[in-house]
Structure formats: C-alpha cells, structure tokens
C-alpha cells in the first residue's frame, strides 16, 4: 500500500513495519467521496487502514479501539482479519494501493474498493466481493483475501 496525501503532490514517509519506503504520490484527481458519507462500519474500515499504514503503534491503537464496541475477543479477531488483509495487499497488490492519511476527510478510491468488498460480502455477493478484490490483487491473492474479508464482514 502507498500512503497518499490530500494535496496532489506530497512527500510522505510511510513508517509501517512492513516493506515500505519513502514514496511520492501524485494524484491527478482527488478522492470522490466524503468520509462522513460512509456508514460507521465503513468509516471504521477506512480509519483502520490508515492506522495500519501509519506504524506499529497505530495498529495497537486499532486493537484497543475495536475491543471497546466488540469486546476483547471479537475486537482482536477483527483487528487480526484486517491486519491479514492489509498485509496481503502490501505484498501482492497489482499496483500501489492508495490509503489516505489519518486526517484526510475524503475516501480514496482504493479505500472505497475495500469498503465495497466488505459490504458485498455482508450481502452474500461473493462474486462481487471477488471481482472487487481482483481489481487490487491477482486472482490467487484475491481468493486468499476472501477469507479475511468474510471474517471482517461477519464481525462488523
């Protein structure tokens, strides 16, 4: 995943504990959707992705926050499923996946794809879930990601 910024050309240092380096993100057109337009579950997914890209310390915060509404067991399970999904995207994505910074009030297209994939799985539309995941991941990785998306959809 690539950390993106609300301004069109910005240098952002990604401090995630996976295989990230300093990257330049140049977005010709801005994100189309306001964050507040998403459901609470959608906002939670976007927030968790942004925390995942921030650093290891940010992910511990996600686990703690998920434990509040979902309880410790389900909160940890949800955080683990999201961590699995983001880690898979980090190593197998077809292209850089754009995740916005924590303070961005817009939803980036790739963030929206993730939210739509979870929503499709919640509505038992497995073919749509797979198609959305395959827009980000190769077919084999998308099939592997379905398990994480299904756990996320069930827990949300």
PDB file of C-alpha atoms in Angstrom:
ATOM      1  CA  UNK A   1       0.000   0.000   0.000  1.00  0.00           C
ATOM      2  CA  UNK A   2       1.065   3.546  -0.590  1.00  0.00           C
ATOM      3  CA  UNK A   3       0.299   6.316   1.811  1.00  0.00           C
ATOM      4  CA  UNK A   4      -1.416   9.153  -0.009  1.00  0.00           C
ATOM      5  CA  UNK A   5      -1.964  12.758   0.933  1.00  0.00           C
ATOM      6  CA  UNK A   6      -4.825  15.168   0.371  1.00  0.00           C
ATOM      7  CA  UNK A   7      -2.578  17.538  -1.536  1.00  0.00           C
ATOM      8  CA  UNK A   8      -1.851  16.500  -5.147  1.00  0.00           C
ATOM      9  CA  UNK A   9       1.911  16.092  -4.848  1.00  0.00           C
ATOM     10  CA  UNK A  10       3.381  15.408  -1.453  1.00  0.00           C
ATOM     11  CA  UNK A  11       6.307  13.556   0.006  1.00  0.00           C
ATOM     12  CA  UNK A  12       5.054  11.200   2.663  1.00  0.00           C
ATOM     13  CA  UNK A  13       7.208   8.917   4.762  1.00  0.00           C
ATOM     14  CA  UNK A  14       5.396   5.680   5.487  1.00  0.00           C
ATOM     15  CA  UNK A  15       6.509   4.210   8.807  1.00  0.00           C
ATOM     16  CA  UNK A  16       4.729   0.858   8.582  1.00  0.00           C
ATOM     17  CA  UNK A  17       6.650  -2.105   9.903  1.00  0.00           C
ATOM     18  CA  UNK A  18       6.330  -3.988   6.599  1.00  0.00           C
ATOM     19  CA  UNK A  19       8.292  -3.300   3.391  1.00  0.00           C
ATOM     20  CA  UNK A  20       7.644   0.365   2.847  1.00  0.00           C
ATOM     21  CA  UNK A  21       9.956   3.105   1.658  1.00  0.00           C
ATOM     22  CA  UNK A  22       9.594   6.833   1.120  1.00  0.00           C
ATOM     23  CA  UNK A  23       7.259   7.367  -1.816  1.00  0.00           C
ATOM     24  CA  UNK A  24       5.947  10.240  -3.858  1.00  0.00           C
ATOM     25  CA  UNK A  25       2.262  10.169  -4.563  1.00  0.00           C
ATOM     26  CA  UNK A  26       0.953  12.364  -7.349  1.00  0.00           C
ATOM     27  CA  UNK A  27      -2.807  12.268  -7.651  1.00  0.00           C
ATOM     28  CA  UNK A  28      -4.185  13.998 -10.718  1.00  0.00           C
ATOM     29  CA  UNK A  29      -7.746  13.941  -9.428  1.00  0.00           C
ATOM     30  CA  UNK A  30      -8.788  13.992  -5.802  1.00  0.00           C
ATOM     31  CA  UNK A  31     -10.813  11.435  -3.908  1.00  0.00           C
ATOM     32  CA  UNK A  32     -14.503  11.398  -4.810  1.00  0.00           C
ATOM     33  CA  UNK A  33     -16.267  10.577  -1.542  1.00  0.00           C
ATOM     34  CA  UNK A  34     -16.518  12.389   1.795  1.00  0.00           C
ATOM     35  CA  UNK A  35     -15.593  10.211   4.776  1.00  0.00           C
ATOM     36  CA  UNK A  36     -18.741  11.205   6.670  1.00  0.00           C
ATOM     37  CA  UNK A  37     -20.844   9.785   3.804  1.00  0.00           C
ATOM     38  CA  UNK A  38     -19.810   6.250   4.821  1.00  0.00           C
ATOM     39  CA  UNK A  39     -21.594   4.203   7.454  1.00  0.00           C
ATOM     40  CA  UNK A  40     -19.915   3.851  10.828  1.00  0.00           C
ATOM     41  CA  UNK A  41     -18.568   0.428   9.778  1.00  0.00           C
ATOM     42  CA  UNK A  42     -17.185   1.937   6.566  1.00  0.00           C
ATOM     43  CA  UNK A  43     -15.517   4.759   8.478  1.00  0.00           C
ATOM     44  CA  UNK A  44     -14.035   2.177  10.848  1.00  0.00           C
ATOM     45  CA  UNK A  45     -12.551   0.254   7.912  1.00  0.00           C
ATOM     46  CA  UNK A  46     -11.030   3.401   6.401  1.00  0.00           C
ATOM     47  CA  UNK A  47      -9.654   4.506   9.776  1.00  0.00           C
ATOM     48  CA  UNK A  48      -8.105   1.102  10.446  1.00  0.00           C
ATOM     49  CA  UNK A  49      -6.403   1.059   7.028  1.00  0.00           C
ATOM     50  CA  UNK A  50      -4.949   4.469   7.696  1.00  0.00           C
ATOM     51  CA  UNK A  51      -3.718   3.386  11.101  1.00  0.00           C
ATOM     52  CA  UNK A  52      -2.176   0.245   9.586  1.00  0.00           C
ATOM     53  CA  UNK A  53      -0.107   2.299   7.170  1.00  0.00           C
ATOM     54  CA  UNK A  54       0.963   4.734   9.892  1.00  0.00           C
ATOM     55  CA  UNK A  55       3.072   2.442  12.086  1.00  0.00           C
ATOM     56  CA  UNK A  56       3.063  -0.429  14.545  1.00  0.00           C
ATOM     57  CA  UNK A  57       1.985   1.875  17.379  1.00  0.00           C
ATOM     58  CA  UNK A  58      -1.080   2.896  15.364  1.00  0.00           C
ATOM     59  CA  UNK A  59      -2.130  -0.721  14.950  1.00  0.00           C
ATOM     60  CA  UNK A  60      -2.053  -1.348  18.706  1.00  0.00           C
ATOM     61  CA  UNK A  61      -4.476   1.571  18.971  1.00  0.00           C
ATOM     62  CA  UNK A  62      -6.778  -0.126  16.438  1.00  0.00           C
ATOM     63  CA  UNK A  63      -6.830  -3.322  18.506  1.00  0.00           C
ATOM     64  CA  UNK A  64      -7.659  -1.337  21.647  1.00  0.00           C
ATOM     65  CA  UNK A  65     -10.402   0.681  19.919  1.00  0.00           C
ATOM     66  CA  UNK A  66     -12.002  -2.441  18.406  1.00  0.00           C
ATOM     67  CA  UNK A  67     -12.122  -4.081  21.833  1.00  0.00           C
ATOM     68  CA  UNK A  68     -14.412  -1.336  23.134  1.00  0.00           C
ATOM     69  CA  UNK A  69     -17.518  -1.913  20.974  1.00  0.00           C
ATOM     70  CA  UNK A  70     -16.848  -5.545  20.009  1.00  0.00           C
ATOM     71  CA  UNK A  71     -15.355  -6.930  23.223  1.00  0.00           C
ATOM     72  CA  UNK A  72     -11.800  -8.177  23.632  1.00  0.00           C
ATOM     73  CA  UNK A  73     -12.145 -11.437  21.681  1.00  0.00           C
ATOM     74  CA  UNK A  74     -14.084 -10.087  18.697  1.00  0.00           C
ATOM     75  CA  UNK A  75     -12.038  -6.869  18.739  1.00  0.00           C
ATOM     76  CA  UNK A  76      -8.797  -8.822  18.456  1.00  0.00           C
ATOM     77  CA  UNK A  77     -10.307 -11.109  15.805  1.00  0.00           C
ATOM     78  CA  UNK A  78     -11.435  -8.112  13.727  1.00  0.00           C
ATOM     79  CA  UNK A  79      -8.033  -6.440  14.047  1.00  0.00           C
ATOM     80  CA  UNK A  80      -6.297  -9.695  13.063  1.00  0.00           C
ATOM     81  CA  UNK A  81      -8.516 -10.128   9.987  1.00  0.00           C
ATOM     82  CA  UNK A  82      -7.836  -6.548   8.890  1.00  0.00           C
ATOM     83  CA  UNK A  83      -4.116  -6.990   9.523  1.00  0.00           C
ATOM     84  CA  UNK A  84      -4.162 -10.136   7.361  1.00  0.00           C
ATOM     85  CA  UNK A  85      -5.978  -8.308   4.555  1.00  0.00           C
ATOM     86  CA  UNK A  86      -3.688  -5.269   4.604  1.00  0.00           C
ATOM     87  CA  UNK A  87      -0.554  -7.436   4.843  1.00  0.00           C
ATOM     88  CA  UNK A  88      -1.687  -9.454   1.811  1.00  0.00           C
ATOM     89  CA  UNK A  89      -2.315  -6.243  -0.131  1.00  0.00           C
ATOM     90  CA  UNK A  90       1.100  -4.985   0.906  1.00  0.00           C
ATOM     91  CA  UNK A  91       2.924  -7.950  -0.630  1.00  0.00           C
ATOM     92  CA  UNK A  92       0.633  -8.950  -3.504  1.00  0.00           C
ATOM     93  CA  UNK A  93      -1.155  -5.865  -4.853  1.00  0.00           C
ATOM     94  CA  UNK A  94      -1.135  -5.408  -8.630  1.00  0.00           C
ATOM     95  CA  UNK A  95      -0.173  -1.763  -8.126  1.00  0.00           C
ATOM     96  CA  UNK A  96       0.337   0.628  -5.228  1.00  0.00           C
ATOM     97  CA  UNK A  97      -2.843   0.730  -3.163  1.00  0.00           C
ATOM     98  CA  UNK A  98      -3.626   4.291  -2.122  1.00  0.00           C
ATOM     99  CA  UNK A  99      -4.581   4.755   1.526  1.00  0.00           C
ATOM    100  CA  UNK A 100      -5.176   8.286   2.744  1.00  0.00           C
ATOM    101  CA  UNK A 101      -3.558   9.931   5.750  1.00  0.00           C
ATOM    102  CA  UNK A 102      -5.339   9.811   9.092  1.00  0.00           C
ATOM    103  CA  UNK A 103      -6.527  13.429   8.925  1.00  0.00           C
ATOM    104  CA  UNK A 104      -7.966  13.233   5.394  1.00  0.00           C
ATOM    105  CA  UNK A 105     -11.737  13.796   5.248  1.00  0.00           C
ATOM    106  CA  UNK A 106     -12.057  12.106   1.861  1.00  0.00           C
ATOM    107  CA  UNK A 107     -12.185   8.434   0.942  1.00  0.00           C
ATOM    108  CA  UNK A 108      -9.667   7.404  -1.670  1.00  0.00           C
ATOM    109  CA  UNK A 109     -10.763   5.062  -4.462  1.00  0.00           C
ATOM    110  CA  UNK A 110      -8.839   2.067  -3.130  1.00  0.00           C
ATOM    111  CA  UNK A 111     -10.246   2.609   0.356  1.00  0.00           C
ATOM    112  CA  UNK A 112     -13.711   2.676  -1.192  1.00  0.00           C
ATOM    113  CA  UNK A 113     -12.981  -0.597  -3.006  1.00  0.00           C
ATOM    114  CA  UNK A 114     -12.122  -2.261   0.299  1.00  0.00           C
ATOM    115  CA  UNK A 115     -15.299  -0.941   1.934  1.00  0.00           C
ATOM    116  CA  UNK A 116     -17.375  -2.110  -1.053  1.00  0.00           C
ATOM    117  CA  UNK A 117     -15.787  -5.581  -0.906  1.00  0.00           C
ATOM    118  CA  UNK A 118     -16.714  -5.952   2.762  1.00  0.00           C
ATOM    119  CA  UNK A 119     -20.229  -4.636   2.090  1.00  0.00           C
ATOM    120  CA  UNK A 120     -20.663  -7.098  -0.796  1.00  0.00           C
ATOM    121  CA  UNK A 121     -19.568  -9.970   1.450  1.00  0.00           C
ATOM    122  CA  UNK A 122     -22.044  -8.860   4.132  1.00  0.00           C
ATOM    123  CA  UNK A 123     -24.783  -9.124   1.488  1.00  0.00           C
ATOM    124  CA  UNK A 124     -23.537 -12.585   0.433  1.00  0.00           C
ATOM    125  CA  UNK A 125     -22.478 -11.335  -3.003  1.00  0.00           C
ATOM    126  CA  UNK A 126     -19.321 -13.443  -3.229  1.00  0.00           C
ATOM    127  CA  UNK A 127     -18.849 -12.902  -6.972  1.00  0.00           C
ATOM    128  CA  UNK A 128     -18.865  -9.130  -6.486  1.00  0.00           C
ATOM    129  CA  UNK A 129     -16.512  -9.427  -3.498  1.00  0.00           C
ATOM    130  CA  UNK A 130     -14.066 -11.435  -5.596  1.00  0.00           C
ATOM    131  CA  UNK A 131     -14.316  -9.014  -8.544  1.00  0.00           C
ATOM    132  CA  UNK A 132     -13.600  -6.028  -6.290  1.00  0.00           C
ATOM    133  CA  UNK A 133     -10.633  -7.775  -4.691  1.00  0.00           C
ATOM    134  CA  UNK A 134      -9.296  -8.812  -8.096  1.00  0.00           C
ATOM    135  CA  UNK A 135      -9.192  -5.143  -9.091  1.00  0.00           C
ATOM    136  CA  UNK A 136      -6.473  -4.766  -6.424  1.00  0.00           C
ATOM    137  CA  UNK A 137      -4.941  -8.242  -6.230  1.00  0.00           C
ATOM    138  CA  UNK A 138      -4.017 -11.082  -8.607  1.00  0.00           C
ATOM    139  CA  UNK A 139      -6.677 -13.826  -8.749  1.00  0.00           C
ATOM    140  CA  UNK A 140      -4.904 -16.216  -6.364  1.00  0.00           C
ATOM    141  CA  UNK A 141      -4.300 -13.488  -3.777  1.00  0.00           C
ATOM    142  CA  UNK A 142      -7.897 -12.243  -4.147  1.00  0.00           C
ATOM    143  CA  UNK A 143      -9.187 -15.750  -3.392  1.00  0.00           C
ATOM    144  CA  UNK A 144      -6.942 -15.831  -0.330  1.00  0.00           C
ATOM    145  CA  UNK A 145      -8.183 -12.381   0.749  1.00  0.00           C
ATOM    146  CA  UNK A 146     -11.809 -13.556   0.671  1.00  0.00           C
ATOM    147  CA  UNK A 147     -11.290 -15.393   3.975  1.00  0.00           C
ATOM    148  CA  UNK A 148     -10.173 -12.181   5.708  1.00  0.00           C
ATOM    149  CA  UNK A 149     -12.955 -10.144   4.108  1.00  0.00           C
ATOM    150  CA  UNK A 150     -15.509 -12.744   5.204  1.00  0.00           C
ATOM    151  CA  UNK A 151     -14.255 -12.577   8.811  1.00  0.00           C
ATOM    152  CA  UNK A 152     -14.358  -8.768   8.707  1.00  0.00           C
ATOM    153  CA  UNK A 153     -17.876  -8.770   7.228  1.00  0.00           C
ATOM    154  CA  UNK A 154     -19.101 -11.213   9.869  1.00  0.00           C
ATOM    155  CA  UNK A 155     -17.587  -9.310  12.792  1.00  0.00           C
ATOM    156  CA  UNK A 156     -18.821  -5.896  11.647  1.00  0.00           C
TER     157      UNK A 156
END
